[in-house]
């Protein structure tokens, strides 16, 4: 998920582009927004649009556009070390993903 909330001011935003997330009725972008739930108006270059793609699809996109990227696991670890936020009964906490690492994905899940 790319929906983040500032712990200090409670501003809800997309971590990919910084655009505000808001409930439909509170959004003044268009009358249609009133029919939507929690949403944001991401620009076309926001990572939001890539979040659900499979790693193989993302690698193909990078290859097609001549973008260099790593596939080797630099540390040899078998668990993903990406930091993320996890929801708990007492609130959101910072944590490590810790999912199993797959081959040819640079040590990421």
Backbone as JSON Lines, residues from 0, in Angstrom:
{"i":0,"aa":"X","n":[0.84,-1.19,0.0],"ca":[0.0,0.0,0.0],"c":[0.89,1.25,0.0]}
{"i":1,"aa":"X","n":[0.45,2.26,-0.68],"ca":[1.22,3.49,-0.76],"c":[0.53,4.62,0.01]}
{"i":2,"aa":"X","n":[-0.45,4.27,0.81],"ca":[-1.2,5.24,1.61],"c":[-0.5,5.39,2.96]}
{"i":3,"aa":"X","n":[0.04,6.56,3.2],"ca":[0.74,6.83,4.45],"c":[0.0,7.92,5.23]}
{"i":4,"aa":"X","n":[0.19,7.92,6.54],"ca":[-0.4,8.95,7.4],"c":[0.71,9.53,8.28]}
{"i":5,"aa":"X","n":[0.82,10.84,8.29],"ca":[1.79,11.51,9.16],"c":[1.35,11.32,10.61]}
{"i":6,"aa":"X","n":[2.25,10.82,11.44],"ca":[1.93,10.59,12.85],"c":[1.71,11.89,13.62]}
{"i":7,"aa":"X","n":[2.32,12.97,13.16],"ca":[2.21,14.23,13.88],"c":[0.94,15.01,13.52]}
{"i":8,"aa":"X","n":[0.69,15.16,12.21],"ca":[-0.45,16.0,11.81],"c":[-1.62,15.21,11.23]}
{"i":9,"aa":"X","n":[-1.44,13.9,11.03],"ca":[-2.48,13.0,10.51],"c":[-2.81,13.23,9.03]}
{"i":10,"aa":"X","n":[-1.95,13.97,8.3],"ca":[-2.13,14.17,6.87],"c":[-1.99,12.82,6.18]}
{"i":11,"aa":"X","n":[-2.94,12.45,5.32],"ca":[-2.9,11.18,4.6],"c":[-2.44,11.45,3.17]}
{"i":12,"aa":"X","n":[-1.43,10.7,2.71],"ca":[-0.84,10.99,1.41],"c":[-0.28,9.74,0.76]}
{"i":13,"aa":"X","n":[0.0,9.84,-0.54],"ca":[0.63,8.77,-1.31],"c":[2.14,8.92,-1.17]}
{"i":14,"aa":"X","n":[2.82,7.85,-0.8],"ca":[4.27,7.94,-0.64],"c":[4.98,8.0,-1.99]}
{"i":15,"aa":"X","n":[4.27,7.72,-3.09],"ca":[4.86,7.79,-4.42],"c":[4.91,9.19,-4.99]}
{"i":16,"aa":"X","n":[3.85,9.98,-4.74],"ca":[3.78,11.31,-5.35],"c":[3.47,12.43,-4.36]}
{"i":17,"aa":"X","n":[3.08,12.07,-3.14],"ca":[2.78,13.09,-2.14],"c":[1.37,13.67,-2.22]}
{"i":18,"aa":"X","n":[0.57,13.22,-3.19],"ca":[-0.8,13.73,-3.31],"c":[-1.64,13.27,-2.13]}
{"i":19,"aa":"X","n":[-2.59,14.1,-1.75],"ca":[-3.44,13.81,-0.59],"c":[-4.41,12.67,-0.88]}
{"i":20,"aa":"X","n":[-4.6,11.8,0.11],"ca":[-5.68,10.82,0.1],"c":[-6.83,11.44,0.87]}
{"i":21,"aa":"X","n":[-8.04,11.32,0.35],"ca":[-9.2,11.84,1.09],"c":[-10.45,11.05,0.75]}
{"i":22,"aa":"X","n":[-11.42,11.13,1.64],"ca":[-12.7,10.47,1.4],"c":[-13.45,11.25,0.32]}
{"i":23,"aa":"X","n":[-14.24,10.53,-0.46],"ca":[-14.92,11.11,-1.61],"c":[-15.65,12.41,-1.35]}
{"i":24,"aa":"X","n":[-16.49,12.47,-0.33],"ca":[-17.29,13.67,-0.06],"c":[-16.43,14.88,0.28]}
{"i":25,"aa":"X","n":[-15.23,14.67,0.79],"ca":[-14.35,15.78,1.17],"c":[-13.48,16.27,0.02]}
{"i":26,"aa":"X","n":[-13.49,15.52,-1.1],"ca":[-12.65,15.87,-2.25],"c":[-13.4,16.84,-3.16]}
{"i":27,"aa":"X","n":[-12.78,17.95,-3.49],"ca":[-13.43,18.96,-4.33],"c":[-12.96,18.92,-5.78]}
{"i":28,"aa":"X","n":[-12.24,17.88,-6.18],"ca":[-11.72,17.8,-7.54],"c":[-12.85,17.71,-8.57]}
{"i":29,"aa":"X","n":[-13.84,16.86,-8.32],"ca":[-14.99,16.76,-9.22],"c":[-16.19,16.19,-8.47]}
{"i":30,"aa":"X","n":[-17.39,16.4,-8.99],"ca":[-18.58,15.84,-8.34],"c":[-18.54,14.31,-8.27]}
{"i":31,"aa":"X","n":[-17.88,13.67,-9.23],"ca":[-17.77,12.21,-9.24],"c":[-17.05,11.69,-8.0]}
{"i":32,"aa":"X","n":[-16.13,12.46,-7.47],"ca":[-15.35,12.03,-6.3],"c":[-16.23,11.71,-5.1]}
{"i":33,"aa":"X","n":[-17.4,12.34,-5.01],"ca":[-18.31,12.09,-3.89],"c":[-18.76,10.63,-3.85]}
{"i":34,"aa":"X","n":[-18.7,9.95,-5.0],"ca":[-19.1,8.54,-5.08],"c":[-17.97,7.59,-4.69]}
{"i":35,"aa":"X","n":[-16.79,8.12,-4.56],"ca":[-15.61,7.3,-4.26],"c":[-15.36,7.23,-2.76]}
{"i":36,"aa":"X","n":[-14.66,6.22,-2.35],"ca":[-14.2,6.13,-0.97],"c":[-12.88,6.86,-0.85]}
{"i":37,"aa":"X","n":[-11.99,6.33,-0.05],"ca":[-10.66,6.92,0.13],"c":[-9.91,6.83,-1.19]}
{"i":38,"aa":"X","n":[-9.43,7.96,-1.7],"ca":[-8.73,7.97,-2.98],"c":[-7.77,9.16,-3.05]}
{"i":39,"aa":"X","n":[-6.93,9.13,-4.09],"ca":[-6.01,10.24,-4.38],"c":[-5.99,10.45,-5.89]}
{"i":40,"aa":"X","n":[-5.55,11.6,-6.31],"ca":[-5.44,11.92,-7.73],"c":[-3.95,11.91,-8.1]}
{"i":41,"aa":"X","n":[-3.45,10.72,-8.43],"ca":[-2.03,10.53,-8.71],"c":[-1.67,11.05,-10.1]}
{"i":42,"aa":"X","n":[-0.5,11.68,-10.26],"ca":[-0.03,12.02,-11.61],"c":[0.36,10.75,-12.35]}
{"i":43,"aa":"X","n":[0.49,10.83,-13.65],"ca":[0.77,9.64,-14.47],"c":[2.09,8.97,-14.13]}
{"i":44,"aa":"X","n":[3.05,9.71,-13.59],"ca":[4.36,9.13,-13.29],"c":[4.47,8.61,-11.86]}
{"i":45,"aa":"X","n":[3.36,8.49,-11.15],"ca":[3.4,8.01,-9.76],"c":[3.62,6.5,-9.72]}
{"i":46,"aa":"X","n":[4.42,6.07,-8.76],"ca":[4.67,4.63,-8.59],"c":[3.41,3.86,-8.21]}
{"i":47,"aa":"X","n":[2.35,4.55,-7.83],"ca":[1.08,3.91,-7.5],"c":[0.63,2.97,-8.61]}
{"i":48,"aa":"X","n":[0.86,3.36,-9.85],"ca":[0.39,2.57,-10.99],"c":[1.21,1.31,-11.21]}
{"i":49,"aa":"X","n":[2.36,1.21,-10.58],"ca":[3.22,0.03,-10.74],"c":[3.17,-0.91,-9.54]}
{"i":50,"aa":"X","n":[2.49,-0.52,-8.49],"ca":[2.55,-1.26,-7.22],"c":[2.08,-2.69,-7.31]}
{"i":51,"aa":"X","n":[1.13,-3.0,-8.19],"ca":[0.58,-4.35,-8.25],"c":[1.17,-5.19,-9.38]}
{"i":52,"aa":"X","n":[2.16,-4.67,-10.07],"ca":[2.8,-5.42,-11.15],"c":[3.72,-6.48,-10.57]}
{"i":53,"aa":"X","n":[3.82,-7.59,-11.28],"ca":[4.74,-8.66,-10.88],"c":[6.17,-8.22,-11.19]}
{"i":54,"aa":"X","n":[7.15,-8.68,-10.41],"ca":[8.55,-8.3,-10.65],"c":[9.0,-8.57,-12.09]}
{"i":55,"aa":"X","n":[8.56,-9.66,-12.68],"ca":[8.96,-9.97,-14.06],"c":[8.45,-8.88,-15.01]}
{"i":56,"aa":"X","n":[7.23,-8.4,-14.8],"ca":[6.68,-7.33,-15.63],"c":[7.47,-6.04,-15.45]}
{"i":57,"aa":"X","n":[7.84,-5.73,-14.23],"ca":[8.62,-4.52,-13.96],"c":[10.01,-4.62,-14.59]}
{"i":58,"aa":"X","n":[10.63,-5.8,-14.51],"ca":[11.94,-5.99,-15.12],"c":[11.86,-5.82,-16.64]}
{"i":59,"aa":"X","n":[10.79,-6.33,-17.26],"ca":[10.61,-6.17,-18.71],"c":[10.47,-4.69,-19.07]}
{"i":60,"aa":"X","n":[9.72,-3.95,-18.28],"ca":[9.54,-2.52,-18.52],"c":[10.89,-1.8,-18.45]}
{"i":61,"aa":"X","n":[11.7,-2.14,-17.46],"ca":[13.03,-1.54,-17.34],"c":[13.91,-1.9,-18.53]}
{"i":62,"aa":"X","n":[13.89,-3.16,-18.95],"ca":[14.69,-3.6,-20.1],"c":[14.28,-2.86,-21.37]}
{"i":63,"aa":"X","n":[12.97,-2.76,-21.6],"ca":[12.45,-2.08,-22.8],"c":[12.89,-0.63,-22.87]}
{"i":64,"aa":"X","n":[13.14,-0.03,-21.72],"ca":[13.53,1.38,-21.67],"c":[15.0,1.58,-21.35]}
{"i":65,"aa":"X","n":[15.79,0.5,-21.51],"ca":[17.24,0.54,-21.32],"c":[17.66,1.1,-19.97]}
{"i":66,"aa":"X","n":[16.95,0.68,-18.92],"ca":[17.28,1.09,-17.55],"c":[18.02,-0.05,-16.88]}
{"i":67,"aa":"X","n":[19.22,0.23,-16.38],"ca":[19.99,-0.81,-15.7],"c":[19.4,-1.07,-14.32]}
{"i":68,"aa":"X","n":[19.42,-2.34,-13.91],"ca":[18.92,-2.72,-12.59],"c":[19.62,-3.99,-12.14]}
{"i":69,"aa":"X","n":[19.63,-4.22,-10.83],"ca":[20.26,-5.39,-10.25],"c":[19.26,-6.52,-10.1]}
{"i":70,"aa":"X","n":[19.75,-7.75,-10.29],"ca":[18.92,-8.93,-10.01],"c":[19.58,-9.83,-8.98]}
{"i":71,"aa":"X","n":[20.88,-9.63,-8.76],"ca":[21.61,-10.45,-7.8],"c":[21.32,-9.99,-6.38]}
{"i":72,"aa":"X","n":[21.23,-10.94,-5.48],"ca":[21.01,-10.66,-4.07],"c":[22.35,-10.25,-3.46]}
{"i":73,"aa":"X","n":[22.55,-8.96,-3.14],"ca":[23.86,-8.5,-2.68],"c":[24.3,-9.07,-1.34]}
{"i":74,"aa":"X","n":[23.38,-9.38,-0.48],"ca":[23.76,-9.83,0.86],"c":[23.66,-11.33,1.05]}
{"i":75,"aa":"X","n":[22.96,-12.0,0.15],"ca":[22.75,-13.44,0.32],"c":[21.67,-13.77,1.32]}
{"i":76,"aa":"X","n":[21.04,-12.75,1.91],"ca":[19.96,-12.97,2.88],"c":[18.79,-13.65,2.18]}
{"i":77,"aa":"X","n":[18.04,-14.44,2.91],"ca":[16.88,-15.14,2.35],"c":[15.57,-14.47,2.75]}
{"i":78,"aa":"X","n":[15.65,-13.32,3.43],"ca":[14.46,-12.58,3.86],"c":[14.57,-11.13,3.4]}
{"i":79,"aa":"X","n":[13.46,-10.56,2.96],"ca":[13.41,-9.18,2.47],"c":[13.64,-8.21,3.63]}
{"i":80,"aa":"X","n":[14.52,-7.23,3.42],"ca":[14.87,-6.27,4.47],"c":[14.24,-4.89,4.25]}
{"i":81,"aa":"X","n":[13.26,-4.79,3.35],"ca":[12.6,-3.51,3.1],"c":[11.83,-3.07,4.34]}
{"i":82,"aa":"X","n":[11.99,-1.79,4.69],"ca":[11.25,-1.25,5.84],"c":[9.85,-0.87,5.39]}
{"i":83,"aa":"X","n":[8.88,-1.15,6.26],"ca":[7.5,-0.81,5.97],"c":[6.75,-0.53,7.25]}
{"i":84,"aa":"X","n":[5.52,-0.12,7.11],"ca":[4.69,0.13,8.28],"c":[3.65,-0.97,8.38]}
{"i":85,"aa":"X","n":[3.49,-1.53,9.57],"ca":[2.51,-2.59,9.81],"c":[1.46,-2.08,10.79]}
{"i":86,"aa":"X","n":[0.21,-2.44,10.5],"ca":[-0.87,-2.06,11.41],"c":[-0.97,-3.09,12.52]}
{"i":87,"aa":"X","n":[-1.1,-2.61,13.74],"ca":[-1.27,-3.47,14.91],"c":[-2.51,-2.99,15.67]}
{"i":88,"aa":"X","n":[-2.98,-3.75,16.63],"ca":[-4.14,-3.29,17.41],"c":[-3.91,-1.96,18.12]}
{"i":89,"aa":"X","n":[-2.64,-1.63,18.38],"ca":[-2.34,-0.37,19.07],"c":[-1.91,0.75,18.14]}
{"i":90,"aa":"X","n":[-1.9,0.5,16.83],"ca":[-1.52,1.53,15.87],"c":[-0.52,1.0,14.86]}
{"i":91,"aa":"X","n":[0.07,1.91,14.12],"ca":[1.03,1.57,13.07],"c":[2.43,1.56,13.66]}
{"i":92,"aa":"X","n":[3.23,0.54,13.28],"ca":[4.62,0.46,13.73],"c":[5.54,0.29,12.53]}
{"i":93,"aa":"X","n":[6.76,0.78,12.65],"ca":[7.78,0.55,11.62],"c":[8.32,-0.85,11.81]}
{"i":94,"aa":"X","n":[8.49,-1.58,10.7],"ca":[8.95,-2.96,10.77],"c":[9.73,-3.3,9.5]}
{"i":95,"aa":"X","n":[10.25,-4.5,9.46],"ca":[10.95,-5.03,8.28],"c":[10.02,-6.04,7.62]}
{"i":96,"aa":"X","n":[9.98,-6.06,6.31],"ca":[9.08,-6.95,5.57],"c":[9.24,-8.41,6.0]}
{"i":97,"aa":"X","n":[10.46,-8.93,5.88],"ca":[10.82,-10.28,6.31],"c":[10.17,-11.4,5.51]}
{"i":98,"aa":"X","n":[9.61,-11.1,4.32],"ca":[9.07,-12.14,3.45],"c":[10.22,-12.87,2.76]}
{"i":99,"aa":"X","n":[9.95,-14.05,2.26],"ca":[10.98,-14.84,1.59],"c":[11.44,-14.14,0.32]}
{"i":100,"aa":"X","n":[12.75,-14.16,0.09],"ca":[13.36,-13.54,-1.09],"c":[13.36,-14.55,-2.24]}
{"i":101,"aa":"X","n":[13.0,-14.09,-3.43],"ca":[12.97,-14.93,-4.61],"c":[14.22,-14.7,-5.46]}
{"i":102,"aa":"X","n":[14.54,-15.67,-6.3],"ca":[15.7,-15.56,-7.19],"c":[15.51,-14.42,-8.19]}
{"i":103,"aa":"X","n":[16.61,-13.78,-8.58],"ca":[16.64,-12.73,-9.61],"c":[15.78,-11.52,-9.27]}
{"i":104,"aa":"X","n":[15.66,-11.21,-7.99],"ca":[14.91,-10.02,-7.58],"c":[15.72,-9.15,-6.63]}
{"i":105,"aa":"X","n":[17.03,-9.24,-6.71],"ca":[17.95,-8.36,-5.97],"c":[17.74,-8.37,-4.46]}
{"i":106,"aa":"X","n":[17.36,-9.52,-3.92],"ca":[17.19,-9.62,-2.48],"c":[15.89,-9.04,-1.96]}
{"i":107,"aa":"X","n":[14.92,-8.85,-2.87],"ca":[13.62,-8.29,-2.48],"c":[12.53,-9.32,-2.71]}
{"i":108,"aa":"X","n":[11.45,-9.21,-1.95],"ca":[10.36,-10.18,-2.12],"c":[9.46,-9.79,-3.29]}
